[in-house]
Amino acid sequence: MDKTDTPAVDEGCCGTGADAPARKRDREATKGVLLDAAKMVFAERGFDAATTRDIAGRAGVNEQLIQRYFSGKAGLLLAVVERYGREEGSGCAMPPPGDDLEEDLAAFLLHQLRHAWKCRDFTRVMLARALVDPDIANEMARTLSESRIPCLLSRLEVFRERGAIAADADLAHVAAGIATLSFGLGFLDQVVFGRCPDRVNEVVKTLAHTMAHGLAPRA
C-alpha cells in the first residue's frame, strides 16, 4: 500500500482509538494537497483535459482518494472553488480606509485588478464550468455576496460615518455594483478583451472620481 493511502480511513468509523485524531489530520492533509494539485492542473489544462490521474500524480496520492473524498472530478473542482471562495477575502487584506473616498475606491478597484490577473487561469476554468454546472455558479455567487461585497461595504460605511457619503445612500447596492464592476474590469477587460493596462487604469480613476462625487452629501 502506498504510504499516502493512510488518510483513506472510512470516515464512518467510530474513531475512538488513540490514533483517530492523527488519522483525521492525515485525511485533511491529503485532501489539502489534492486541492492544491487540482487547482494547478485545472488552471494549466482546463476542466475537460485535466484527469484525476494527472491530479493524483501531482499530489502524490492514490487516484482512488479523489472519488472517495470528492466523488470524482466535478466534485473536486467544486471543492477547489469553495476553498478559493474562502480565500477571496483578499480585498479585506488592504490597508484600512484612508482619508479620501475617491482614492480608496480607486485603490480597491486596482487591488481587484491585480487579484484578477493573478488568478486569471483558474478563473477561466470556473467561468466555463459555471455555464454548465449550477453548483459552480452558485458557489461563485456566494463568494461574491459573502466576501467581496461585505468587504467593500464595510469600507464605504467608514466614509459614511465620517460624513463623506450621503446618509441616505444605499451602500449595500453600491457595494454590489462596484464588486461586480471590479470583476468585469479585472477579468473581462484585462484577460478576455486584453485591454491595455494603462487604459483600464484610466477607467478605474474616472469611475472612482464619478462614484465618489455621486455618493457625496448634497449641499
Coordinates of N, CA and C in Angstrom, one line a residue:
M1 N 0.8 -1.2 0.0 CA 0.0 0.0 0.0 C 0.9 1.2 0.0
D2 N 0.5 2.2 -0.8 CA 1.2 3.5 -0.8 C 1.0 4.1 0.5
K3 N 2.1 4.7 1.0 CA 2.1 5.3 2.4 C 1.1 6.5 2.4
T4 N 0.8 7.1 1.3 CA -0.1 8.2 1.3 C -1.5 7.7 1.4
D5 N -1.8 6.4 1.3 CA -3.2 5.9 1.4 C -3.7 5.9 2.8
T6 N -2.9 6.2 3.8 CA -3.4 6.1 5.2 C -4.6 7.1 5.5
P7 N -4.7 8.2 4.8 CA -5.9 9.0 5.0 C -7.2 8.4 4.6
A8 N -7.1 7.3 3.8 CA -8.3 6.7 3.3 C -9.1 5.9 4.3
V9 N -9.0 6.2 5.6 CA -9.8 5.6 6.6 C -11.2 6.0 6.4
D10 N -12.1 5.0 6.5 CA -13.5 5.3 6.4 C -13.9 6.3 7.5
E11 N -14.5 7.4 7.0 CA -14.9 8.5 7.9 C -16.1 8.1 8.8
G12 N -16.7 6.9 8.5 CA -17.8 6.5 9.3 C -17.4 5.6 10.5
C13 N -16.1 5.4 10.6 CA -15.6 4.5 11.7 C -15.9 5.2 13.0
C14 N -15.9 4.5 14.1 CA -16.2 5.0 15.4 C -15.1 6.0 15.9
G15 N -13.9 5.9 15.5 CA -12.9 6.8 15.8 C -12.5 7.0 17.3
T16 N -12.7 5.9 18.0 CA -12.4 6.0 19.5 C -11.0 5.7 19.8
G17 N -10.2 5.2 18.9 CA -8.8 4.8 19.1 C -8.0 6.0 19.4
A18 N -6.8 5.8 20.0 CA -5.9 6.9 20.3 C -5.4 7.5 19.0
D19 N -5.4 6.7 17.9 CA -4.8 7.2 16.6 C -5.8 7.9 15.8
A20 N -7.1 8.0 16.2 CA -8.2 8.6 15.4 C -7.9 10.1 15.0
P21 N -7.5 10.9 16.0 CA -7.2 12.3 15.7 C -6.1 12.4 14.6
A22 N -5.1 11.6 14.8 CA -3.9 11.6 13.8 C -4.4 11.2 12.4
R23 N -5.3 10.2 12.4 CA -5.8 9.8 11.1 C -6.6 10.9 10.4
K24 N -7.4 11.6 11.3 CA -8.2 12.7 10.7 C -7.3 13.8 10.2
R25 N -6.3 14.1 10.9 CA -5.4 15.1 10.4 C -4.7 14.7 9.1
D26 N -4.3 13.4 9.0 CA -3.7 12.9 7.8 C -4.7 13.0 6.6
R27 N -6.0 12.7 6.9 CA -7.0 12.7 5.9 C -7.2 14.2 5.4
E28 N -7.3 15.1 6.3 CA -7.4 16.5 5.9 C -6.2 17.0 5.2
A29 N -5.0 16.6 5.6 CA -3.8 17.0 4.9 C -3.8 16.5 3.5
T30 N -4.2 15.2 3.3 CA -4.3 14.6 2.0 C -5.3 15.4 1.1
K31 N -6.4 15.7 1.6 CA -7.4 16.5 0.9 C -6.8 17.8 0.5
G32 N -6.1 18.4 1.4 CA -5.4 19.7 1.1 C -4.5 19.6 -0.1
V33 N -3.6 18.6 -0.1 CA -2.7 18.5 -1.2 C -3.4 18.2 -2.5
L34 N -4.5 17.5 -2.4 CA -5.3 17.2 -3.6 C -5.9 18.5 -4.2
L35 N -6.4 19.3 -3.3 CA -7.0 20.6 -3.7 C -5.9 21.5 -4.3
D36 N -4.8 21.6 -3.7 CA -3.7 22.4 -4.3 C -3.3 21.9 -5.7
A37 N -3.2 20.6 -5.8 CA -2.8 20.0 -7.1 C -3.9 20.2 -8.1
A38 N -5.1 20.0 -7.7 CA -6.2 20.2 -8.6 C -6.3 21.6 -9.2
K39 N -6.1 22.6 -8.3 CA -6.2 24.0 -8.8 C -5.1 24.2 -9.9
M40 N -3.9 23.7 -9.6 CA -2.8 23.9 -10.6 C -3.1 23.2 -11.9
V41 N -3.6 21.9 -11.8 CA -3.8 21.2 -13.1 C -5.0 21.7 -13.8
F42 N -6.1 22.1 -13.1 CA -7.2 22.7 -13.8 C -6.8 24.0 -14.5
A43 N -6.0 24.8 -13.8 CA -5.6 26.1 -14.4 C -4.7 25.9 -15.6
E44 N -3.9 24.8 -15.6 CA -3.0 24.6 -16.7 C -3.7 23.9 -17.9
R45 N -4.7 23.0 -17.6 CA -5.2 22.2 -18.7 C -6.7 22.4 -19.0
G46 N -7.4 23.1 -18.1 CA -8.8 23.2 -18.2 C -9.5 22.0 -17.6
F47 N -10.8 22.1 -17.4 CA -11.5 21.1 -16.7 C -11.6 19.8 -17.5
D48 N -11.9 19.9 -18.8 CA -12.1 18.7 -19.6 C -10.8 18.0 -19.8
A49 N -9.7 18.7 -20.1 CA -8.5 18.0 -20.4 C -7.8 17.4 -19.1
A50 N -8.1 18.0 -18.0 CA -7.5 17.5 -16.7 C -8.0 16.1 -16.4
T51 N -7.2 15.3 -15.9 CA -7.7 14.0 -15.4 C -7.4 13.8 -14.0
T52 N -8.2 12.9 -13.4 CA -7.9 12.6 -12.0 C -6.5 11.9 -11.8
R53 N -6.1 11.2 -12.8 CA -4.7 10.6 -12.7 C -3.7 11.7 -12.7
D54 N -3.8 12.7 -13.5 CA -2.9 13.9 -13.5 C -2.9 14.5 -12.1
I55 N -4.0 14.7 -11.6 CA -4.1 15.5 -10.3 C -3.6 14.6 -9.2
A56 N -3.9 13.4 -9.1 CA -3.4 12.5 -8.1 C -1.9 12.4 -8.2
G57 N -1.4 12.3 -9.4 CA 0.1 12.2 -9.6 C 0.8 13.5 -9.1
R58 N 0.2 14.6 -9.4 CA 0.8 15.9 -9.0 C 0.7 16.0 -7.4
A59 N -0.3 15.4 -6.8 CA -0.4 15.4 -5.4 C 0.4 14.4 -4.7
G60 N 0.8 13.3 -5.5 CA 1.5 12.2 -4.9 C 0.7 11.3 -4.0
V61 N -0.6 11.1 -4.4 CA -1.5 10.2 -3.6 C -2.2 9.3 -4.6
N62 N -2.9 8.3 -4.0 CA -3.7 7.3 -4.7 C -4.9 8.0 -5.4
E63 N -5.0 7.7 -6.7 CA -6.1 8.3 -7.5 C -7.5 8.0 -6.9
Q64 N -7.7 6.9 -6.3 CA -9.0 6.5 -5.8 C -9.5 7.4 -4.7
L65 N -8.5 8.1 -4.1 CA -8.9 9.0 -3.0 C -9.8 10.2 -3.5
I66 N -9.6 10.6 -4.8 CA -10.4 11.7 -5.3 C -11.9 11.3 -5.3
Q67 N -12.1 10.0 -5.7 CA -13.5 9.5 -5.7 C -14.0 9.4 -4.3
R68 N -13.2 8.9 -3.4 CA -13.6 8.7 -2.0 C -13.9 10.1 -1.3
Y69 N -13.1 11.1 -1.5 CA -13.2 12.3 -0.8 C -14.1 13.3 -1.5
F70 N -14.1 13.3 -2.9 CA -14.8 14.3 -3.6 C -15.8 13.8 -4.6
S71 N -16.0 12.5 -4.7 CA -17.0 11.9 -5.6 C -16.7 12.2 -7.1
G72 N -15.4 12.3 -7.4 CA -15.0 12.5 -8.8 C -14.4 13.9 -9.1
K73 N -14.2 14.1 -10.4 CA -13.5 15.3 -10.8 C -14.4 16.5 -10.6
A74 N -15.7 16.4 -10.9 CA -16.6 17.6 -10.8 C -16.7 18.0 -9.3
G75 N -16.8 17.0 -8.4 CA -16.8 17.3 -7.0 C -15.5 17.9 -6.5
L76 N -14.4 17.5 -7.1 CA -13.1 18.1 -6.7 C -13.0 19.5 -7.1
L77 N -13.5 19.8 -8.4 CA -13.5 21.2 -8.8 C -14.3 22.1 -7.9
L78 N -15.5 21.6 -7.5 CA -16.4 22.3 -6.6 C -15.7 22.6 -5.3
A79 N -15.0 21.6 -4.8 CA -14.3 21.8 -3.5 C -13.2 22.9 -3.6
V80 N -12.5 22.9 -4.8 CA -11.5 23.9 -5.0 C -12.1 25.3 -5.1
V81 N -13.2 25.4 -5.8 CA -13.9 26.7 -5.9 C -14.4 27.1 -4.5
E82 N -14.8 26.2 -3.7 CA -15.3 26.6 -2.3 C -14.1 27.1 -1.5
R83 N -13.0 26.5 -1.6 CA -11.8 26.9 -0.9 C -11.3 28.3 -1.5
Y84 N -11.3 28.4 -2.8 CA -10.9 29.6 -3.5 C -11.8 30.7 -2.9
G85 N -13.1 30.5 -2.8 CA -14.0 31.5 -2.2 C -13.7 31.9 -0.9
R86 N -13.2 31.0 0.0 CA -12.8 31.4 1.3 C -11.6 32.3 1.3
E87 N -10.8 32.1 0.3 CA -9.5 32.9 0.2 C -9.8 34.2 -0.5
E88 N -11.1 34.4 -1.0 CA -11.4 35.6 -1.8 C -11.5 36.9 -0.9
G89 N -11.4 36.7 0.4 CA -11.4 37.9 1.3 C -10.2 38.7 1.1
S90 N -9.5 38.5 0.0 CA -8.2 39.2 -0.2 C -8.4 40.7 -0.2
G91 N -9.5 41.2 -0.6 CA -9.8 42.6 -0.6 C -9.7 43.2 0.7
C92 N -10.1 42.4 1.7 CA -10.0 42.9 3.1 C -8.6 42.9 3.7
A93 N -7.7 42.4 2.9 CA -6.3 42.5 3.3 C -5.7 43.8 3.0
M94 N -6.4 44.7 2.4 CA -5.9 46.0 2.1 C -5.8 46.8 3.4
P95 N -5.0 47.9 3.3 CA -4.8 48.8 4.5 C -6.2 49.4 4.8
P96 N -6.4 49.8 6.1 CA -7.6 50.5 6.4 C -7.9 51.6 5.5
P97 N -9.2 52.0 5.4 CA -9.5 53.2 4.6 C -8.7 54.4 4.9
G98 N -8.3 55.1 3.9 CA -7.6 56.4 4.1 C -8.5 57.5 4.3
D99 N -8.0 58.7 4.0 CA -8.8 59.9 4.3 C -9.7 60.3 3.1
D100 N -9.4 59.8 1.9 CA -10.1 60.3 0.7 C -10.9 59.2 0.1
L101 N -12.2 59.3 -0.1 CA -13.1 58.3 -0.7 C -12.7 57.9 -2.1
E102 N -12.5 58.9 -2.9 CA -12.1 58.7 -4.3 C -10.8 57.8 -4.4
E103 N -9.8 58.2 -3.6 CA -8.6 57.4 -3.6 C -8.8 56.0 -3.1
D104 N -9.7 55.8 -2.1 CA -9.9 54.5 -1.6 C -10.7 53.6 -2.6
L105 N -11.7 54.2 -3.3 CA -12.4 53.4 -4.3 C -11.4 53.0 -5.4
A106 N -10.5 53.9 -5.8 CA -9.6 53.6 -6.9 C -8.6 52.5 -6.4
A107 N -8.2 52.6 -5.1 CA -7.3 51.6 -4.6 C -8.0 50.2 -4.5
F108 N -9.2 50.2 -4.1 CA -10.0 48.9 -4.1 C -10.1 48.3 -5.5
L109 N -10.4 49.1 -6.5 CA -10.6 48.6 -7.8 C -9.2 48.1 -8.4
L110 N -8.2 48.8 -8.1 CA -6.9 48.4 -8.6 C -6.4 47.2 -7.9
H111 N -6.7 47.0 -6.7 CA -6.4 45.8 -5.9 C -7.1 44.6 -6.6
Q112 N -8.3 44.8 -7.0 CA -9.1 43.7 -7.6 C -8.6 43.4 -9.0
L113 N -8.1 44.4 -9.7 CA -7.4 44.2 -11.0 C -6.2 43.3 -10.8
R114 N -5.4 43.6 -9.9 CA -4.2 42.7 -9.7 C -4.6 41.3 -9.3
H115 N -5.6 41.2 -8.4 CA -6.0 39.9 -7.9 C -6.6 39.1 -9.1
A116 N -7.4 39.7 -9.9 CA -8.0 39.0 -11.1 C -6.9 38.6 -12.1
W117 N -5.9 39.4 -12.3 CA -4.8 39.0 -13.2 C -4.0 37.8 -12.6
K118 N -3.8 37.8 -11.3 CA -3.0 36.7 -10.7 C -3.8 35.4 -10.8
C119 N -5.1 35.5 -10.7 CA -5.9 34.2 -10.7 C -6.6 33.9 -12.0
R120 N -6.1 34.6 -13.1 CA -6.8 34.5 -14.4 C -7.0 33.1 -14.9
D121 N -6.0 32.2 -14.8 CA -6.1 30.9 -15.4 C -7.2 30.1 -14.8
F122 N -7.2 30.1 -13.4 CA -8.2 29.3 -12.7 C -9.6 29.9 -12.9
T123 N -9.7 31.2 -13.0 CA -11.0 31.9 -13.2 C -11.6 31.5 -14.5
R124 N -10.8 31.3 -15.5 CA -11.3 30.9 -16.8 C -12.0 29.5 -16.7
V125 N -11.4 28.6 -15.9 CA -12.0 27.3 -15.7 C -13.3 27.4 -14.9
M126 N -13.3 28.2 -13.9 CA -14.5 28.4 -13.1 C -15.7 29.0 -13.9
L127 N -15.4 30.0 -14.7 CA -16.4 30.6 -15.5 C -17.0 29.6 -16.6
A128 N -16.1 28.9 -17.2 CA -16.5 27.9 -18.2 C -17.4 26.9 -17.6
R129 N -17.1 26.4 -16.4 CA -17.9 25.3 -15.8 C -19.2 25.9 -15.2
A130 N -19.1 27.2 -14.8 CA -20.3 27.8 -14.2 C -21.5 27.9 -15.2
L131 N -21.1 27.9 -16.5 CA -22.2 27.9 -17.5 C -22.9 26.6 -17.7
V132 N -22.3 25.5 -17.2 CA -23.0 24.2 -17.4 C -23.2 23.5 -16.0
D133 N -22.6 24.0 -15.0 CA -22.7 23.4 -13.6 C -23.3 24.4 -12.6
P134 N -24.6 24.3 -12.3 CA -25.2 25.2 -11.3 C -24.5 25.3 -10.0
D135 N -23.9 24.2 -9.5 CA -23.2 24.2 -8.2 C -22.0 25.2 -8.3
I136 N -21.3 25.2 -9.4 CA -20.1 26.1 -9.5 C -20.6 27.5 -9.6
A137 N -21.7 27.7 -10.4 CA -22.3 29.1 -10.5 C -22.7 29.6 -9.1
N138 N -23.4 28.8 -8.4 CA -23.9 29.2 -7.1 C -22.8 29.5 -6.1
E139 N -21.7 28.7 -6.2 CA -20.6 28.9 -5.3 C -19.9 30.2 -5.6
M140 N -19.8 30.5 -6.9 CA -19.2 31.8 -7.3 C -20.0 33.0 -6.8
A141 N -21.3 32.9 -7.0 CA -22.2 33.9 -6.5 C -22.1 34.1 -5.0
R142 N -22.0 33.0 -4.3 CA -21.9 33.0 -2.8 C -20.6 33.8 -2.4
T143 N -19.5 33.5 -3.1 CA -18.3 34.1 -2.8 C -18.4 35.6 -3.0
L144 N -19.1 36.0 -4.1 CA -19.2 37.5 -4.3 C -20.1 38.1 -3.2
S145 N -21.2 37.5 -2.8 CA -22.1 38.1 -1.8 C -21.6 38.0 -0.4
E146 N -20.7 37.0 -0.1 CA -20.3 36.8 1.3 C -18.8 37.3 1.5
S147 N -18.1 37.6 0.5 CA -16.7 38.0 0.6 C -16.5 39.4 0.1
R148 N -16.5 39.6 -1.2 CA -16.1 40.8 -1.8 C -17.1 42.0 -1.5
I149 N -18.4 41.7 -1.6 CA -19.3 42.8 -1.3 C -19.3 43.2 0.2
P150 N -19.3 42.3 1.2 CA -19.2 42.8 2.6 C -17.9 43.6 2.8
C151 N -16.8 43.1 2.2 CA -15.6 43.8 2.4 C -15.7 45.2 2.0
L152 N -16.2 45.5 0.8 CA -16.3 46.8 0.2 C -17.3 47.6 1.0
L153 N -18.4 47.0 1.4 CA -19.5 47.7 2.2 C -18.9 48.2 3.5
S154 N -18.1 47.4 4.2 CA -17.5 47.9 5.4 C -16.6 49.1 5.2
R155 N -15.9 49.2 4.1 CA -15.1 50.3 3.8 C -16.0 51.6 3.5
L156 N -17.0 51.4 2.8 CA -17.9 52.5 2.5 C -18.6 53.0 3.7
E157 N -18.9 52.2 4.6 CA -19.6 52.6 5.9 C -18.7 53.5 6.7
V158 N -17.4 53.2 6.6 CA -16.4 54.1 7.3 C -16.5 55.5 6.8
F159 N -16.6 55.7 5.5 CA -16.7 57.0 4.9 C -18.0 57.7 5.2
R160 N -19.1 56.9 5.3 CA -20.4 57.5 5.6 C -20.3 58.0 7.1
E161 N -19.7 57.2 8.0 CA -19.6 57.7 9.3 C -18.8 59.0 9.4
R162 N -17.9 59.2 8.5 CA -17.1 60.4 8.5 C -17.8 61.6 7.8
G163 N -18.9 61.3 7.2 CA -19.7 62.4 6.6 C -19.3 62.6 5.1
A164 N -18.5 61.6 4.5 CA -18.1 61.8 3.1 C -19.1 61.2 2.2
I165 N -20.1 60.4 2.7 CA -21.1 59.8 1.9 C -22.5 60.2 2.4
A166 N -23.4 60.4 1.5 CA -24.7 60.8 1.9 C -25.4 59.8 2.9
A167 N -26.1 60.3 3.9 CA -26.7 59.4 4.9 C -27.7 58.4 4.2
D168 N -28.4 58.9 3.2 CA -29.4 58.0 2.6 C -28.9 57.2 1.4
A169 N -27.6 57.1 1.2 CA -27.1 56.3 0.1 C -27.3 54.8 0.4
D170 N -27.8 54.1 -0.6 CA -28.0 52.6 -0.4 C -26.6 51.9 -0.6
L171 N -25.8 51.8 0.4 CA -24.5 51.3 0.2 C -24.4 49.8 -0.1
A172 N -25.4 49.1 0.4 CA -25.4 47.7 0.0 C -25.5 47.5 -1.5
H173 N -26.4 48.2 -2.2 CA -26.4 48.1 -3.6 C -25.2 48.7 -4.3
V174 N -24.7 49.8 -3.7 CA -23.5 50.4 -4.3 C -22.3 49.4 -4.2
A175 N -22.2 48.7 -3.1 CA -21.1 47.8 -2.9 C -21.3 46.6 -3.9
A176 N -22.5 46.2 -4.1 CA -22.8 45.0 -5.0 C -22.4 45.5 -6.4
G177 N -22.8 46.7 -6.8 CA -22.5 47.2 -8.2 C -21.0 47.3 -8.4
I178 N -20.3 47.9 -7.4 CA -18.8 48.1 -7.6 C -18.1 46.7 -7.6
A179 N -18.5 45.8 -6.8 CA -17.9 44.5 -6.7 C -18.1 43.8 -8.1
T180 N -19.2 43.8 -8.7 CA -19.5 43.3 -10.0 C -18.6 44.0 -11.0
L181 N -18.6 45.3 -10.9 CA -17.8 46.1 -11.9 C -16.3 45.7 -11.8
S182 N -15.8 45.5 -10.6 CA -14.4 45.1 -10.4 C -14.1 43.8 -11.1
F183 N -15.1 42.9 -11.1 CA -14.8 41.6 -11.8 C -14.8 41.9 -13.3
G184 N -15.7 42.7 -13.8 CA -15.7 43.0 -15.2 C -14.4 43.6 -15.7
L185 N -13.9 44.6 -14.9 CA -12.7 45.3 -15.3 C -11.5 44.3 -15.1
G186 N -11.5 43.6 -14.0 CA -10.4 42.7 -13.7 C -10.2 41.5 -14.6
F187 N -11.4 40.9 -14.9 CA -11.3 39.7 -15.8 C -11.6 39.9 -17.2
L188 N -12.8 40.5 -17.5 CA -13.2 40.7 -18.9 C -12.3 41.7 -19.6
D189 N -12.1 42.9 -19.0 CA -11.2 43.8 -19.7 C -9.8 43.4 -19.8
Q190 N -9.2 42.9 -18.7 CA -7.8 42.5 -18.7 C -7.5 41.2 -19.4
V191 N -8.3 40.2 -19.1 CA -8.0 38.9 -19.5 C -8.7 38.5 -20.9
V192 N -10.0 38.7 -20.9 CA -10.8 38.3 -22.1 C -10.5 39.2 -23.3
F193 N -10.6 40.5 -23.0 CA -10.5 41.5 -24.1 C -9.1 42.0 -24.3
G194 N -8.2 41.7 -23.3 CA -6.8 42.1 -23.5 C -6.6 43.6 -23.6
R195 N -7.4 44.4 -22.8 CA -7.3 45.8 -22.9 C -5.9 46.3 -22.4
C196 N -5.5 47.4 -22.9 CA -4.2 47.9 -22.4 C -4.3 48.3 -20.9
P197 N -3.3 47.9 -20.1 CA -3.4 48.2 -18.7 C -3.6 49.6 -18.3
D198 N -2.9 50.5 -19.1 CA -3.0 51.9 -18.9 C -4.4 52.4 -19.1
R199 N -5.0 51.9 -20.1 CA -6.4 52.3 -20.4 C -7.3 51.8 -19.3
V200 N -7.2 50.6 -18.8 CA -8.0 50.1 -17.7 C -7.8 50.9 -16.5
N201 N -6.6 51.3 -16.2 CA -6.3 52.1 -15.0 C -6.9 53.5 -15.1
E202 N -7.0 54.1 -16.3 CA -7.6 55.3 -16.5 C -9.1 55.2 -16.3
V203 N -9.7 54.1 -16.7 CA -11.1 53.8 -16.5 C -11.4 53.8 -15.0
V204 N -10.5 53.1 -14.3 CA -10.7 53.0 -12.8 C -10.7 54.4 -12.2
K205 N -9.7 55.2 -12.6 CA -9.6 56.5 -12.0 C -10.9 57.4 -12.2
T206 N -11.4 57.3 -13.5 CA -12.6 58.0 -13.8 C -13.8 57.5 -13.1
L207 N -13.9 56.2 -13.0 CA -15.0 55.7 -12.2 C -15.0 56.0 -10.7
A208 N -13.8 56.0 -10.1 CA -13.7 56.3 -8.7 C -14.0 57.8 -8.5
H209 N -13.6 58.6 -9.4 CA -14.0 60.1 -9.3 C -15.5 60.3 -9.4
T210 N -16.1 59.6 -10.4 CA -17.5 59.8 -10.6 C -18.3 59.2 -9.4
M211 N -18.0 58.0 -8.9 CA -18.7 57.4 -7.8 C -18.5 58.2 -6.5
A212 N -17.3 58.7 -6.3 CA -17.1 59.5 -5.1 C -18.0 60.8 -5.0
H213 N -18.0 61.4 -6.2 CA -18.8 62.6 -6.3 C -20.3 62.3 -6.2
G214 N -20.7 61.2 -6.8 CA -22.1 60.8 -6.7 C -22.6 60.4 -5.3
L215 N -21.7 59.9 -4.5 CA -22.0 59.5 -3.2 C -21.9 60.6 -2.2
A216 N -21.3 61.7 -2.5 CA -21.1 62.8 -1.6 C -22.4 63.4 -1.1
P217 N -22.5 63.9 0.1 CA -23.8 64.5 0.6 C -24.1 65.7 -0.3
R218 N -25.4 66.0 -0.5 CA -25.8 67.1 -1.3 C -25.8 68.4 -0.3
A219 N -25.4 69.5 -0.9 CA -25.4 70.7 -0.1 C -26.8 71.2 0.2

